[in-house]
Amino acid sequence: MTISPLDWAIVAAYFLLSAGIGFAFTKRGGESLNEYFLSGRRVPWWLAAGSMVATTFAADTPLVVTGLVATKGVAGNWLWWCLAMSGMLTVFFFARLWRRAHVMTDIEFAEIRYSGKPATFLRGFRAIYLGIFVNLIILGWVTKAMIKILTISLGINPYFAVGICFVITVAYSVAAGMWAVLWTDLVQFVIKMTAVIVLAVFSVRAVGGMDALKTKVSAHFGTDAVLSILPVDTSSGSVTGYAWMPLLALSVFLFVQWWAAWYPGAEPGGGGYVAQRIFSAKSERDGVLATLAFQVAHYALRPWPWIITGLATVVLYPNGIGPTGDKEGAYVQAFVDLLPTPWRGFMMAGFAAAYMSTVATQLNWGASYLVNDVYRRFIRKDASEKHFVAVSRTATVVLFLMSILVTAQLNSVEQAWKFLIGLGAGTGLVYMLRWYWWRINAWSEISAMVASFVVFTICGGALGTVLHNIGLVSSADAFTPAFIRNAGGNADALVLLVTVAATTVVWVAATFLTQPEPAHVLEAFYKRVRPGGPGWRTISDKLGYPGEPIAGGRLAWLNWFAGVVAVYATLFGIGKIIFGEWTLGLGLLALAGASFVWIARALKTQDRVDEAMLENATG
């Protein structure tokens, strides 16, 4: 691809802008750990929301969506669309509670909810597991995606180009911490969103317009169901799925995965960098609004430019690109073939922005675990704030160096996504119930994590693959049950179901076979967070809060339902309008509007109720 001087100038201007914004907050970010990791807990909702949306729009995201659409149709996106239901639970059931917990990381939560050695172990183990293992997988896959982008698009060494992005991101992340991450995220999101919309427009033009796109994609798959949100086949007289989207897989997305599986950025009950933004918000209300705005933008407003370009690649590159038939890389090839100057430069800046926004968050988030939950908790408790900030900067650099090693080990971005979803299958219910049921203890979480890991590595083939690679077994699927090996397109769904079922049995048994947390720990946690609800009745009655409802009361469930309707109605309404179905599209958007009005009124009511409850507690 030929890059003109104007294109290069646009890319250079982007780097200067990002670096300038980042370094402008160096002094403020270096004052304390609270400033470095949480921006002093003074962040307005719109800035926190923009940062969350930017973080989840990584360089890999459009590539993965293209791969899903090219192999499974529009409905392939239910792999991640389903998580909106979990996200809305975070908005209306957990965001306020996270803010009240007043912790620096979600890992720290373990030692305010549980006690003793199990709680200490859980905090330390999860800090290392998430801060290093999971974090490096994420950094590795987004870097892998960026290398693929640069390999296809530029005639220069992709590792050199990625290195430039990485070094600049590390520099301002190390210097200024969360303040730099927040503001650069906001600018980067605007740049990359503009770029993908422009590419979608050029892609539709390249295939002859929207009607031609629909016709040609339907012909490629042999049915127009490929464009449907819920592709079910009733031609045989019963409801079935298609080979490229089996009914079992679709059902697992819709009814199981969203509440059962842990996934970074979409944790049941909240967590990770979403919780970090909630902690950073200047009030409970800002935390709720930030999380709500994030869910809407993430699931409803962003996907269609990626999907449309992905569909266009099915027509333009029906066999993928390269000798391996790469479907994900076809997205990059489309921008190489279709965009003129100066849009090429803008798109390159957009990819750099997508990559850098995610890397900045992952580095800061991972370092927060290593410093707050490992170093300060177990190694050095009494140092100055300046010392801890210096250690945080060192931890950020170390994570950067370690991520380079992981990148070379990943083959597919989509497979890395599926690996993390499968690895966390079955743990989701524990992470939600720990807020609302006093009987959950540290062993509940520990047993769920262990069971999920063991069952998934066996059923998902990870154990067999490792042993096969080192020559201990003759087949990579040596330990995978036969009914999963022979399941074809349903294999991933069956692995998830088996892992969820086995993990749930294990953690429920562990909960009742071990002692509950001591009464004084449960009482202290309740007074600090005030979760309410029947699951805490034993504790709340004793503390003088008889019959206290959950935050928002029954209204919280109506709000959750309205939020889910609002997101999906907006998502599908926009899609229908793009495909020319104006009447249905406008109707869905009207339904979304009504849902948003309901939520706005309900949140005002909930604010008044919660304020009265907390004032009564302190009065």
Short mmCIF file of C-alpha atoms in Angstrom, two decimals, residues 249-472:
data_model
loop_
_atom_site.label_atom_id
_atom_site.label_comp_id
_atom_site.label_asym_id
_atom_site.label_seq_id
_atom_site.Cartn_x
_atom_site.Cartn_y
_atom_site.Cartn_z
CA ALA A 249 -24.59 -22.43 20.15
CA LEU A 250 -27.08 -19.57 19.75
CA SER A 251 -29.08 -20.77 22.77
CA VAL A 252 -25.96 -20.89 24.95
CA PHE A 253 -25.14 -17.31 23.99
CA LEU A 254 -28.65 -16.12 24.82
CA PHE A 255 -29.40 -18.06 27.99
CA VAL A 256 -26.19 -19.20 29.68
CA GLN A 257 -22.96 -17.45 28.75
CA TRP A 258 -23.89 -13.93 29.84
CA TRP A 259 -24.45 -14.85 33.50
CA ALA A 260 -22.21 -17.90 33.85
CA ALA A 261 -18.93 -16.88 32.22
CA TRP A 262 -16.30 -14.42 33.43
CA TYR A 263 -14.74 -12.29 30.70
CA PRO A 264 -12.50 -9.18 30.99
CA GLY A 265 -14.62 -6.04 30.70
CA ALA A 266 -17.88 -7.99 31.02
CA GLU A 267 -17.49 -9.68 34.40
CA PRO A 268 -20.78 -10.77 36.00
CA GLY A 269 -21.14 -8.41 38.91
CA GLY A 270 -18.63 -6.00 37.42
CA GLY A 271 -14.89 -6.03 37.92
CA GLY A 272 -11.58 -5.32 36.24
CA TYR A 273 -11.15 -2.01 34.49
CA VAL A 274 -14.93 -1.40 34.57
CA ALA A 275 -14.80 -1.50 38.36
CA GLN A 276 -11.67 0.67 38.24
CA ARG A 277 -13.61 3.37 36.38
CA ILE A 278 -16.45 3.10 38.92
CA PHE A 279 -13.95 3.57 41.76
CA SER A 280 -12.60 6.62 39.92
CA ALA A 281 -16.02 8.25 39.55
CA LYS A 282 -16.69 11.25 41.75
CA SER A 283 -19.99 9.87 43.12
CA GLU A 284 -22.22 6.81 43.14
CA ARG A 285 -24.45 8.42 40.54
CA ASP A 286 -21.48 9.11 38.27
CA GLY A 287 -20.44 5.49 38.61
CA VAL A 288 -23.91 4.27 37.59
CA LEU A 289 -24.22 6.71 34.67
CA ALA A 290 -20.72 5.89 33.42
CA THR A 291 -21.47 2.17 33.41
CA LEU A 292 -24.85 2.71 31.72
CA ALA A 293 -23.38 4.93 29.00
CA PHE A 294 -20.64 2.38 28.44
CA GLN A 295 -23.13 -0.47 27.91
CA VAL A 296 -25.13 1.55 25.40
CA ALA A 297 -22.13 2.75 23.42
CA HIS A 298 -20.31 -0.59 23.55
CA TYR A 299 -23.16 -2.84 22.44
CA ALA A 300 -25.55 -0.56 20.54
CA LEU A 301 -23.64 2.28 18.88
CA ARG A 302 -20.28 0.82 17.81
CA PRO A 303 -20.84 -2.57 16.12
CA TRP A 304 -22.48 -1.79 12.78
CA PRO A 305 -19.52 -0.19 10.98
CA TRP A 306 -17.50 -3.33 11.77
CA ILE A 307 -20.34 -5.64 10.75
CA ILE A 308 -21.00 -3.87 7.46
CA THR A 309 -17.34 -3.96 6.50
CA GLY A 310 -17.18 -7.59 7.59
CA LEU A 311 -20.10 -8.46 5.30
CA ALA A 312 -18.44 -6.58 2.45
CA THR A 313 -15.28 -8.68 2.90
CA VAL A 314 -17.39 -11.81 2.31
CA VAL A 315 -18.13 -10.45 -1.16
CA LEU A 316 -14.74 -8.89 -1.87
CA TYR A 317 -12.63 -11.75 -0.47
CA PRO A 318 -14.89 -14.83 -0.36
CA ASN A 319 -11.96 -17.13 0.38
CA GLY A 320 -10.26 -14.81 2.83
CA ILE A 321 -6.77 -13.53 2.11
CA GLY A 322 -3.39 -15.19 1.89
CA PRO A 323 -2.59 -18.89 1.65
CA THR A 324 -4.46 -19.65 4.90
CA GLY A 325 -7.71 -17.95 3.83
CA ASP A 326 -7.50 -15.44 6.70
CA LYS A 327 -10.98 -14.03 7.35
CA GLU A 328 -9.95 -11.62 10.08
CA GLY A 329 -7.20 -10.08 7.95
CA ALA A 330 -9.71 -9.33 5.20
CA TYR A 331 -10.78 -6.27 7.20
CA VAL A 332 -7.29 -4.81 6.89
CA GLN A 333 -7.11 -5.75 3.20
CA ALA A 334 -10.34 -3.83 2.61
CA PHE A 335 -8.86 -0.64 4.00
CA VAL A 336 -5.67 -1.17 1.96
CA ASP A 337 -7.62 -1.67 -1.28
CA LEU A 338 -10.45 0.82 -0.81
CA LEU A 339 -9.36 3.92 1.10
CA PRO A 340 -7.70 6.86 -0.70
CA THR A 341 -5.50 9.56 0.78
CA PRO A 342 -6.03 11.15 3.32
CA TRP A 343 -8.35 8.45 4.69
CA ARG A 344 -5.52 5.93 4.61
CA GLY A 345 -3.56 8.03 7.05
CA PHE A 346 -6.64 8.59 9.17
CA MET A 347 -7.32 4.84 9.25
CA MET A 348 -3.74 4.10 10.28
CA ALA A 349 -4.09 6.63 13.07
CA GLY A 350 -7.39 4.97 14.00
CA PHE A 351 -5.77 1.55 14.30
CA ALA A 352 -2.94 3.04 16.36
CA ALA A 353 -5.53 4.73 18.61
CA ALA A 354 -7.46 1.45 19.03
CA TYR A 355 -4.29 -0.36 19.99
CA MET A 356 -2.91 2.30 22.30
CA SER A 357 -6.14 2.90 24.25
CA THR A 358 -6.39 -0.78 25.17
CA VAL A 359 -2.70 -1.15 25.99
CA ALA A 360 -2.73 1.91 28.25
CA THR A 361 -5.65 0.59 30.28
CA GLN A 362 -4.28 -2.95 30.53
CA LEU A 363 -0.90 -1.71 31.73
CA ASN A 364 -2.40 0.61 34.34
CA TRP A 365 -5.00 -1.93 35.47
CA GLY A 366 -2.49 -4.78 35.71
CA ALA A 367 0.02 -2.64 37.60
CA SER A 368 -2.68 -1.67 40.10
CA TYR A 369 -3.09 -5.34 41.04
CA LEU A 370 0.62 -6.01 41.31
CA VAL A 371 1.28 -2.94 43.46
CA ASN A 372 -1.87 -2.61 45.60
CA ASP A 373 -2.67 -6.30 46.05
CA VAL A 374 0.78 -7.90 46.01
CA TYR A 375 3.58 -5.42 46.74
CA ARG A 376 1.82 -3.16 49.24
CA ARG A 377 -0.19 -6.00 50.75
CA PHE A 378 2.55 -8.62 51.18
CA ILE A 379 5.96 -7.03 50.66
CA ARG A 380 6.14 -3.38 51.74
CA LYS A 381 3.21 -1.93 53.68
CA ASP A 382 4.62 1.22 55.23
CA ALA A 383 6.37 3.09 52.40
CA SER A 384 5.52 6.59 51.21
CA GLU A 385 3.07 7.35 48.42
CA LYS A 386 5.96 8.51 46.22
CA HIS A 387 7.62 5.13 46.68
CA PHE A 388 4.48 3.25 45.67
CA VAL A 389 4.05 5.44 42.59
CA ALA A 390 7.67 4.68 41.59
CA VAL A 391 7.01 0.95 42.02
CA SER A 392 3.82 1.30 39.96
CA ARG A 393 5.78 2.84 37.12
CA THR A 394 8.29 0.00 37.28
CA ALA A 395 5.50 -2.60 37.28
CA THR A 396 4.01 -0.98 34.17
CA VAL A 397 7.31 -1.32 32.31
CA VAL A 398 7.75 -4.94 33.45
CA LEU A 399 4.26 -5.86 32.17
CA PHE A 400 5.12 -4.27 28.83
CA LEU A 401 8.29 -6.35 28.52
CA MET A 402 6.54 -9.58 29.51
CA SER A 403 3.74 -9.02 27.00
CA ILE A 404 6.26 -9.10 24.15
CA LEU A 405 7.00 -12.75 24.97
CA VAL A 406 3.32 -13.74 25.04
CA THR A 407 2.48 -12.16 21.69
CA ALA A 408 4.50 -14.70 19.73
CA GLN A 409 2.52 -17.60 21.23
CA LEU A 410 -0.95 -16.55 20.01
CA ASN A 411 -2.27 -17.73 16.65
CA SER A 412 -5.85 -16.43 16.48
CA VAL A 413 -7.45 -13.44 18.17
CA GLU A 414 -10.89 -15.05 18.08
CA GLN A 415 -9.54 -18.22 19.70
CA ALA A 416 -7.97 -16.15 22.48
CA TRP A 417 -11.38 -14.56 23.11
CA LYS A 418 -13.04 -17.98 23.30
CA PHE A 419 -10.26 -19.32 25.54
CA LEU A 420 -10.82 -16.67 28.21
CA ILE A 421 -14.62 -17.06 28.06
CA GLY A 422 -14.29 -20.82 28.48
CA LEU A 423 -11.70 -20.52 31.24
CA GLY A 424 -14.07 -18.38 33.31
CA ALA A 425 -17.18 -20.47 32.66
CA GLY A 426 -19.18 -21.29 35.77
CA THR A 427 -17.65 -18.61 37.98
CA GLY A 428 -20.08 -15.82 37.09
CA LEU A 429 -22.82 -16.77 39.53
CA VAL A 430 -20.39 -16.70 42.47
CA TYR A 431 -19.23 -13.19 41.59
CA MET A 432 -22.82 -11.96 41.59
CA LEU A 433 -24.11 -13.82 44.64
CA ARG A 434 -21.20 -12.80 46.87
CA TRP A 435 -22.80 -9.34 47.02
CA TYR A 436 -26.31 -10.57 47.88
CA TRP A 437 -25.93 -13.79 49.87
CA TRP A 438 -24.10 -13.87 53.17
CA ARG A 439 -23.34 -17.60 52.92
CA ILE A 440 -20.86 -17.22 50.04
CA ASN A 441 -17.33 -17.50 51.43
CA ALA A 442 -13.77 -17.41 50.15
CA TRP A 443 -13.83 -21.15 49.43
CA SER A 444 -16.79 -20.59 47.10
CA GLU A 445 -14.64 -18.40 44.86
CA ILE A 446 -11.50 -20.51 45.15
CA SER A 447 -13.29 -23.77 44.31
CA ALA A 448 -15.12 -22.15 41.37
CA MET A 449 -11.86 -20.88 39.88
CA VAL A 450 -10.10 -24.22 40.28
CA ALA A 451 -13.01 -26.28 38.96
CA SER A 452 -13.50 -24.00 35.96
CA PHE A 453 -9.83 -24.19 35.05
CA VAL A 454 -9.59 -27.98 35.41
CA VAL A 455 -12.81 -28.85 33.59
CA PHE A 456 -12.20 -26.40 30.74
CA THR A 457 -8.60 -27.44 30.15
CA ILE A 458 -9.74 -31.07 29.88
CA CYS A 459 -12.98 -30.67 27.89
CA GLY A 460 -11.71 -27.76 25.81
CA GLY A 461 -8.65 -29.69 24.68
CA ALA A 462 -6.07 -27.37 26.26
CA LEU A 463 -4.57 -30.13 28.42
CA GLY A 464 -4.37 -32.57 25.52
CA THR A 465 -2.76 -29.95 23.30
CA VAL A 466 -0.04 -29.17 25.83
CA LEU A 467 0.75 -32.83 26.48
CA HIS A 468 0.71 -33.57 22.75
CA ASN A 469 3.13 -30.74 22.04
CA ILE A 470 5.64 -32.12 24.52
CA GLY A 471 5.18 -35.67 23.24
CA LEU A 472 3.38 -37.29 26.19
#
